[in-house]
Amino acid sequence: MLQHELFQQALPLLEKIEQAGFEAYFVGGCVRDTLLKRPISDIDIATNAFPQEIKSIFKKTVDVGIEHGTVMVLYNNHSYEITTFRTETTYKDYRHPDTVTFVRSLEEDLKRRDFTINALALDCRGKLYDFHHGQMDLQEKRIRAVGCSHERFHEDALRMMRAVRFAGQLGFGIDEQTKQGISQHAHLLEKIAIERICVEWEKLMCAKEKAKGIDVFVDTGLYVYCPYFKEEEQAIKHFSTIQLSLLPVPCHWAMLVYYTQIKRENISQFLKAWKLSNDFVNQIKVMVSVLDWRETSEWTCDRLFDVGETLTCLSEELAWQMGLIEHKQDVEQLYNQLPIKSVSDLALGGQEIMALLQQERGGKYLGEIIEHMRQEVLHNRIKNTKEHLSEWILEHYGHIRS
Ligand code: ATP
Ligand code: MG
């Protein structure tokens, strides 16, 4: 169980905490993923030592969330988050525990965790602690809330999104009672910040078996409480059936938007409601516009130039994975054949054009000339050299000279 190098590196921490007279365990995702023989990326450590006690055991610590009981320990050039066992009593706002109470027993701590498969702990001798039949659920590929699902979703509505996202990532089903709990409390998702919903939704949309999670997301009505999803049941269902592999997050959004009825002029509004960054919004809009024409037409030098290298390659791959085109074009090669990739590649700059036309100021005329010149060069109608461009400018715009 403890073979993974991340566990090996962290073992001395657990041992040190034990030597100081406390308990410490690996908990959560790292234990679950090890049992599933899936790769683990980070480890969480839980302890019955209070934050101040952890700080007195280790030399280098950082207070990262001390009010929640989390202390970061720097050890052998790695950093570890060590969290004190706690219970979370009441959640009046459905998202933040009103009070965090530190407790001394592992069993109490595991009770407040979301799902049985996430409520497993491992000590430094490799002994597994499983008070909620998490191993059985792992074996039966099932997401099941710890304790009463109704209470758990009422306490923290984000857990409903976590349930469907884990279902998609792990390819698991969701336990019937747990599903009922989601149906009953779906409306509480409205209380959760969009940013946090979005983190889970993006993990779900990129998940290996997303249909497993999205089916429940739709059936339980969770989707209704996500921005602009209410009218898009069909689109979301269709989206769930098409698996994209190895493409970055904006591609998944572009595919989703493509299937929705959202008017093209409202895409920004939709994506902004999900609080996506401007950069993401721009990338997604460009890719959707490519998908819109790609089924029926080919790449041209204007399109290659406008879309740019990265998004051209991604959109072509996306169109292919979505089945919009039968053959992928070697767009990388087409792009590389463009005589210029941006306006700054033009052999003649604004200052030089002004000098040539004996003008002291720039202005609208200059922008028009540059755009015209860009078109001519891009379409291989003039060569991109100073001589050819100068000659062309004098021929077409020489009359501007005073
Ligand atoms: P991932 O591999 O995606 O990081 P994870 O299980 O490690 O999965 P985290 O969000 O990192 O998920 O949380 C770590 C652990 O903390 C979980 O395994 C779970 O035990 C607990 N946890 C996280 N969020 C909640 C929550 N909203 N309610 C209850 N327990 C939670
Ligand atoms: Mg984690």
Coordinates of C-alpha atoms and ligand atoms in Angstrom, one line a residue:
M1 CA 0.0 0.0 0.0
L2 CA 2.8 2.5 0.9
Q3 CA 5.0 1.7 -2.1
H4 CA 4.3 4.9 -3.9
E5 CA 7.2 7.4 -3.6
L6 CA 4.9 10.1 -2.4
F7 CA 4.0 7.9 0.6
Q8 CA 7.6 6.9 1.1
Q9 CA 8.7 10.6 1.1
A10 CA 6.0 11.5 3.6
L11 CA 6.4 8.5 6.0
P12 CA 9.0 10.2 8.2
L13 CA 6.4 13.0 8.9
L14 CA 3.8 10.5 10.1
E15 CA 6.5 8.8 12.2
K16 CA 7.6 12.1 13.8
I17 CA 4.0 12.9 14.7
E18 CA 3.6 9.5 16.3
Q19 CA 6.9 9.9 18.2
A20 CA 5.5 13.1 19.6
G21 CA 2.6 11.0 21.0
F22 CA 0.0 11.8 18.4
E23 CA -1.7 9.9 15.6
A24 CA -1.3 10.7 11.9
Y25 CA -2.8 9.1 8.7
F26 CA -2.9 9.4 5.0
V27 CA -6.5 10.2 4.1
G28 CA -8.8 11.0 1.3
G29 CA -8.1 10.8 -2.5
C30 CA -4.6 9.3 -2.1
V31 CA -5.8 6.2 -0.2
R32 CA -8.8 5.8 -2.6
D33 CA -6.6 6.1 -5.7
T34 CA -4.0 3.7 -4.4
L35 CA -6.6 1.0 -3.7
L36 CA -7.9 1.6 -7.3
K37 CA -4.3 1.4 -8.6
R38 CA -4.8 4.8 -10.1
P39 CA -2.0 7.4 -10.2
I40 CA -1.9 9.7 -7.2
S41 CA -0.8 13.3 -7.5
D42 CA -0.9 14.6 -4.0
I43 CA -1.4 13.3 -0.5
D44 CA -3.4 14.6 2.4
I45 CA -2.4 13.9 6.0
A46 CA -4.8 14.0 9.0
T47 CA -3.8 14.0 12.6
N48 CA -5.2 14.3 16.1
A49 CA -2.5 16.9 17.0
F50 CA -3.8 20.4 17.1
P51 CA -2.3 23.0 14.7
Q52 CA -0.1 24.5 17.4
E53 CA 1.2 21.0 18.3
I54 CA 2.1 20.3 14.7
K55 CA 3.9 23.6 14.6
S56 CA 5.9 22.6 17.6
I57 CA 6.9 19.3 16.1
F58 CA 8.3 20.7 12.8
K59 CA 10.8 23.4 12.2
K60 CA 9.4 24.9 9.0
T61 CA 5.7 25.4 8.8
V62 CA 3.3 27.9 7.1
D63 CA -0.1 28.8 8.3
V64 CA -2.3 28.1 5.3
G65 CA -5.7 27.6 6.8
I66 CA -5.1 27.4 10.5
E67 CA -8.8 28.2 11.3
H68 CA -9.7 25.0 9.5
G69 CA -6.9 23.2 11.2
T70 CA -4.5 23.0 8.2
V71 CA -0.8 23.7 8.6
M72 CA 1.7 23.3 5.8
V73 CA 4.9 21.6 6.7
L74 CA 8.0 22.0 4.6
Y75 CA 10.1 18.8 4.8
N76 CA 12.9 17.6 2.6
N77 CA 12.1 20.1 -0.1
H78 CA 8.4 19.0 -0.2
S79 CA 5.4 20.7 1.3
Y80 CA 2.6 18.8 3.0
E81 CA -0.8 19.9 4.3
I82 CA -1.5 18.4 7.6
T83 CA -5.0 18.8 8.9
T84 CA -6.3 18.3 12.4
F85 CA -9.2 15.9 12.8
R86 CA -12.4 17.9 12.9
T87 CA -16.1 17.8 12.8
E88 CA -18.2 20.3 11.1
T89 CA -21.3 21.0 13.1
T90 CA -23.9 23.1 11.4
Y91 CA -24.0 24.6 7.9
K92 CA -26.5 27.4 8.0
D93 CA -25.6 28.6 4.5
Y94 CA -25.3 25.2 2.9
R95 CA -21.6 25.8 2.1
H96 CA -19.5 26.8 5.0
P97 CA -19.4 25.1 8.3
D98 CA -20.4 27.6 11.0
T99 CA -17.9 26.2 13.4
V100 CA -15.0 23.9 13.1
T101 CA -14.5 21.7 16.1
F102 CA -11.2 19.9 16.4
V103 CA -11.5 16.4 17.7
R104 CA -9.1 13.7 18.8
S105 CA -10.5 10.7 17.0
L106 CA -10.0 9.5 13.5
E107 CA -13.4 7.9 13.4
E108 CA -15.1 11.3 14.1
D109 CA -13.0 12.9 11.4
L110 CA -13.9 10.3 8.8
K111 CA -17.6 10.8 9.5
R112 CA -17.6 14.3 8.2
R113 CA -16.1 13.3 4.8
D114 CA -18.3 13.2 1.8
F115 CA -18.2 9.7 0.3
T116 CA -17.3 6.3 1.7
I117 CA -14.5 5.9 -0.8
N118 CA -13.0 9.2 0.4
A119 CA -13.4 8.3 4.1
L120 CA -10.5 5.8 4.2
A121 CA -7.3 6.3 6.2
L122 CA -3.9 4.6 6.1
D123 CA -1.3 4.7 8.9
C124 CA 2.5 4.5 8.5
R125 CA 2.5 0.8 8.9
G126 CA 0.1 0.3 6.0
K127 CA -2.9 -0.5 8.2
L128 CA -6.2 0.6 6.5
Y129 CA -9.1 2.2 8.5
D130 CA -12.5 1.9 6.9
F131 CA -15.4 2.7 9.1
H132 CA -17.9 3.1 6.3
H133 CA -17.4 0.2 3.9
G134 CA -15.4 2.3 1.5
Q135 CA -13.5 -0.7 0.2
M136 CA -16.7 -2.5 -0.6
D137 CA -17.9 0.5 -2.5
L138 CA -14.7 0.7 -4.4
Q139 CA -15.1 -2.9 -5.3
E140 CA -18.7 -2.4 -6.4
K141 CA -17.8 0.8 -8.1
R142 CA -20.2 3.0 -6.2
I143 CA -20.3 6.5 -4.9
R144 CA -22.2 6.5 -1.6
A145 CA -22.5 9.3 0.9
V146 CA -21.1 8.8 4.4
G147 CA -24.1 8.5 6.7
C148 CA -27.4 10.0 5.7
S149 CA -27.2 11.5 2.2
H150 CA -30.0 13.9 2.8
E151 CA -28.2 15.5 5.8
R152 CA -24.8 15.5 4.0
F153 CA -26.1 17.4 0.9
H154 CA -28.1 19.7 3.1
E155 CA -24.9 20.5 5.0
D156 CA -22.8 21.2 1.9
A157 CA -24.5 21.3 -1.5
L158 CA -21.2 21.2 -3.4
R159 CA -21.0 17.5 -2.5
M160 CA -23.7 16.8 -5.1
M161 CA -21.4 18.1 -7.8
R162 CA -18.5 16.2 -6.3
A163 CA -20.6 13.0 -6.5
V164 CA -21.3 13.3 -10.2
R165 CA -17.7 14.3 -10.9
F166 CA -16.3 11.3 -9.1
A167 CA -18.8 9.1 -10.9
G168 CA -17.4 10.4 -14.2
Q169 CA -13.7 10.3 -13.2
L170 CA -13.8 6.8 -11.7
G171 CA -16.5 5.4 -14.0
F172 CA -18.6 4.6 -10.9
G173 CA -22.4 4.4 -10.4
I174 CA -24.1 6.4 -7.7
D175 CA -25.9 4.6 -4.9
E176 CA -29.7 4.9 -5.1
Q177 CA -30.1 6.6 -1.7
T178 CA -27.4 9.0 -2.5
K179 CA -29.0 9.8 -5.9
Q180 CA -32.3 10.4 -4.1
G181 CA -30.5 12.8 -1.8
I182 CA -29.2 14.7 -4.8
S183 CA -32.6 14.9 -6.5
Q184 CA -34.1 16.2 -3.3
H185 CA -31.5 18.9 -2.6
A186 CA -30.5 19.8 -6.2
H187 CA -32.0 23.3 -5.7
L188 CA -29.5 24.0 -2.9
L189 CA -26.8 24.2 -5.6
E190 CA -28.0 27.8 -6.1
K191 CA -26.3 28.6 -2.8
I192 CA -22.9 27.6 -4.0
A193 CA -20.5 30.0 -5.7
I194 CA -20.3 29.4 -9.4
E195 CA -16.5 29.2 -9.3
R196 CA -16.7 26.2 -7.1
I197 CA -19.4 24.5 -9.2
C198 CA -17.3 25.2 -12.2
V199 CA -14.2 23.4 -10.8
E200 CA -16.3 20.3 -10.4
W201 CA -18.1 20.7 -13.7
E202 CA -14.9 21.1 -15.6
K203 CA -13.5 17.9 -14.0
L204 CA -16.7 16.1 -15.0
M205 CA -16.7 17.4 -18.5
C206 CA -13.1 16.2 -19.1
A207 CA -13.6 12.9 -17.2
K208 CA -12.9 9.6 -18.8
E209 CA -16.4 8.3 -18.3
K210 CA -18.2 11.5 -18.1
A211 CA -21.6 10.0 -19.2
K212 CA -21.6 8.1 -15.8
G213 CA -21.7 11.4 -14.0
I214 CA -23.6 13.5 -16.5
D215 CA -26.5 11.1 -16.6
V216 CA -27.0 11.6 -12.9
F217 CA -26.4 15.3 -13.2
V218 CA -29.3 15.4 -15.7
D219 CA -31.6 12.9 -14.1
T220 CA -31.4 14.4 -10.6
G221 CA -32.1 17.9 -12.0
L222 CA -28.7 19.3 -10.8
Y223 CA -28.1 20.8 -14.2
V224 CA -31.2 23.1 -13.8
Y225 CA -29.3 25.0 -11.2
C226 CA -26.2 25.7 -13.3
P227 CA -26.0 28.9 -15.4
Y228 CA -27.9 28.6 -18.7
F229 CA -28.2 24.9 -18.5
K230 CA -31.9 24.8 -17.8
E231 CA -32.9 24.8 -21.5
E232 CA -30.1 22.6 -22.6
E233 CA -31.0 19.1 -21.4
Q234 CA -30.6 17.6 -24.9
A235 CA -27.3 19.3 -25.6
I236 CA -25.8 18.2 -22.3
K237 CA -27.0 14.6 -22.9
H238 CA -25.5 14.6 -26.4
F239 CA -22.3 16.1 -25.1
S240 CA -22.0 13.3 -22.6
T241 CA -22.0 10.7 -25.4
I242 CA -18.9 12.1 -27.2
Q243 CA -15.6 11.4 -25.6
L244 CA -12.7 13.7 -26.3
S245 CA -9.3 12.5 -25.5
L246 CA -6.2 14.5 -24.6
L247 CA -7.7 17.9 -25.3
P248 CA -7.5 20.9 -23.0
V249 CA -10.5 22.2 -21.1
P250 CA -11.6 25.0 -23.5
C251 CA -12.1 22.3 -26.3
H252 CA -14.6 20.6 -24.1
W253 CA -16.5 23.8 -23.5
A254 CA -16.4 24.6 -27.3
M255 CA -18.0 21.2 -28.0
L256 CA -20.7 21.8 -25.4
V257 CA -21.5 25.3 -26.7
Y258 CA -21.6 23.9 -30.2
Y259 CA -24.4 21.5 -29.3
T260 CA -26.4 24.1 -27.3
Q261 CA -29.0 26.4 -28.7
I262 CA -27.1 29.4 -27.4
K263 CA -27.1 32.1 -30.0
R264 CA -23.6 32.8 -31.2
E265 CA -23.7 36.4 -30.1
N266 CA -24.6 35.3 -26.6
I267 CA -21.6 32.9 -26.1
S268 CA -19.6 35.4 -24.1
Q269 CA -22.6 36.0 -21.8
F270 CA -23.0 32.3 -21.2
L271 CA -19.3 31.6 -20.5
K272 CA -19.0 34.7 -18.3
A273 CA -21.9 33.4 -16.2
W274 CA -19.7 30.5 -15.5
K275 CA -17.0 32.9 -14.5
L276 CA -14.5 31.7 -17.1
S277 CA -11.5 33.9 -17.8
N278 CA -11.4 36.2 -20.8
D279 CA -8.7 34.1 -22.2
F280 CA -10.8 31.0 -22.1
V281 CA -13.9 32.8 -23.4
N282 CA -11.9 34.0 -26.4
Q283 CA -10.4 30.6 -27.2
I284 CA -13.8 28.9 -26.9
K285 CA -15.5 31.5 -29.2
V286 CA -12.9 31.0 -31.9
M287 CA -13.1 27.2 -31.7
V288 CA -17.0 27.3 -31.8
S289 CA -16.8 29.5 -34.9
V290 CA -14.4 27.0 -36.6
L291 CA -16.8 24.1 -35.7
D292 CA -19.7 26.1 -37.3
W293 CA -18.1 26.1 -40.7
R294 CA -15.7 23.2 -40.6
E295 CA -18.3 20.5 -41.5
T296 CA -19.0 22.1 -44.8
S297 CA -15.8 24.0 -45.8
E298 CA -12.0 23.8 -45.8
W299 CA -9.3 25.9 -44.2
T300 CA -8.2 28.9 -46.2
C301 CA -5.2 31.1 -45.6
D302 CA -7.6 33.8 -44.2
R303 CA -9.0 31.3 -41.7
L304 CA -5.6 30.0 -40.7
F305 CA -4.3 33.5 -40.2
D306 CA -7.3 34.6 -38.2
V307 CA -7.5 31.5 -36.0
G308 CA -3.8 31.3 -35.3
E309 CA -1.6 28.2 -35.0
T310 CA -2.6 26.8 -31.6
L311 CA -6.4 27.1 -32.0
T312 CA -6.2 25.9 -35.6
C313 CA -4.6 22.7 -34.5
L314 CA -6.9 22.2 -31.5
S315 CA -10.1 23.0 -33.5
E316 CA -9.2 20.6 -36.3
E317 CA -8.5 17.8 -33.8
L318 CA -11.8 18.7 -32.0
A319 CA -13.8 18.7 -35.3
W320 CA -12.3 15.3 -36.1
Q321 CA -12.9 13.8 -32.6
M322 CA -16.5 15.1 -32.8
G323 CA -17.0 13.4 -36.1
L324 CA -17.7 16.6 -38.1
I325 CA -15.0 15.7 -40.6
E326 CA -13.9 12.4 -42.0
H327 CA -10.3 13.3 -42.6
K328 CA -8.1 15.5 -40.5
Q329 CA -6.1 18.0 -42.6
D330 CA -2.4 18.6 -41.8
V331 CA -3.2 22.1 -40.6
E332 CA 0.2 22.5 -39.0
Q333 CA 1.8 22.2 -42.4
L334 CA -0.8 24.5 -44.0
Y335 CA -0.2 27.0 -41.3
N336 CA 3.5 26.9 -41.8
Q337 CA 3.1 27.6 -45.5
L338 CA 1.5 31.0 -44.8
P339 CA 3.8 33.8 -46.0
I340 CA 3.1 35.7 -42.8
K341 CA 1.7 34.7 -39.5
S342 CA 1.0 38.1 -38.1
V343 CA 1.0 41.8 -39.2
S344 CA 4.4 42.2 -37.6
D345 CA 5.8 39.8 -40.1
L346 CA 5.3 42.3 -42.9
A347 CA 8.6 43.4 -44.3
L348 CA 7.4 47.1 -44.2
G349 CA 6.3 48.8 -41.0
G350 CA 4.1 51.8 -40.4
Q351 CA 7.0 54.2 -40.1
E352 CA 8.5 53.1 -43.4
I353 CA 5.2 53.5 -45.2
M354 CA 4.8 57.0 -43.8
A355 CA 8.3 57.9 -44.9
L356 CA 7.6 56.5 -48.3
L357 CA 4.4 58.5 -48.7
Q358 CA 6.1 61.6 -47.1
Q359 CA 3.5 61.7 -44.3
E360 CA 4.3 63.0 -40.8
R361 CA 1.3 61.5 -39.1
G362 CA -0.4 58.1 -39.1
G363 CA -4.1 57.8 -39.2
K364 CA -7.0 55.8 -40.7
Y365 CA -5.3 55.7 -44.1
L366 CA -2.3 53.9 -42.7
G367 CA -4.4 51.2 -41.1
E368 CA -6.1 50.7 -44.4
I369 CA -2.9 50.4 -46.3
I370 CA -1.5 47.9 -43.9
E371 CA -4.6 45.8 -44.0
H372 CA -4.7 45.9 -47.8
M373 CA -1.0 44.9 -47.9
R374 CA -1.5 42.1 -45.4
Q375 CA -4.2 40.6 -47.7
E376 CA -2.0 40.8 -50.7
V377 CA 0.9 39.2 -49.0
L378 CA -1.2 36.5 -47.3
H379 CA -2.7 35.6 -50.6
N380 CA 0.7 35.4 -52.2
R381 CA -0.1 38.3 -54.6
I382 CA 3.0 40.2 -53.6
K383 CA 6.3 39.1 -52.2
N384 CA 7.0 40.1 -48.6
T385 CA 10.2 42.0 -49.3
K386 CA 10.9 45.7 -48.7
E387 CA 11.4 46.3 -52.4
H388 CA 8.2 44.6 -53.6
L389 CA 6.1 46.2 -50.9
S390 CA 7.5 49.7 -51.5
E391 CA 6.9 49.5 -55.2
W392 CA 3.4 48.2 -54.6
I393 CA 2.6 51.0 -52.1
L394 CA 3.8 53.7 -54.5
E395 CA 1.8 52.2 -57.3
H396 CA -1.4 52.0 -55.3
Y397 CA -1.1 54.8 -52.8
G398 CA 1.5 57.1 -54.4
H399 CA -1.3 59.7 -54.9
I400 CA -1.4 60.3 -51.1
R401 CA 2.1 61.9 -51.4
S402 CA 1.8 65.6 -51.0
Ligands
ATP1 P1 -8.9 14.6 -6.1 O1 -8.2 13.4 -6.6 O2 -9.8 15.1 -7.1 O3 -8.1 15.6 -5.4 P2 -9.8 14.1 -3.4 O4 -10.7 13.0 -2.8 O5 -8.4 14.2 -2.9 O6 -9.9 14.0 -5.0 P3 -10.1 16.8 -2.4 O7 -11.1 17.8 -2.9 O8 -8.7 16.9 -2.6 O9 -10.6 15.4 -3.2 O10 -10.5 16.5 -0.9 C1 -9.7 15.7 -0.1 C2 -10.6 14.9 0.9 O11 -11.3 15.8 1.7 C3 -11.7 14.1 0.2 O12 -11.2 12.8 -0.2 C4 -12.7 14.0 1.3 O13 -12.4 13.1 2.2 C5 -12.6 15.4 1.9 N1 -13.5 16.4 1.3 C6 -13.2 17.3 0.4 N2 -14.3 18.1 0.1 C7 -15.3 17.7 0.9 C8 -16.6 18.1 1.1 N3 -17.2 19.1 0.4 N4 -17.3 17.5 2.1 C9 -16.8 16.5 2.8 N5 -15.6 16.0 2.7 C10 -14.8 16.6 1.7
MG2 MG -7.0 15.8 -3.4

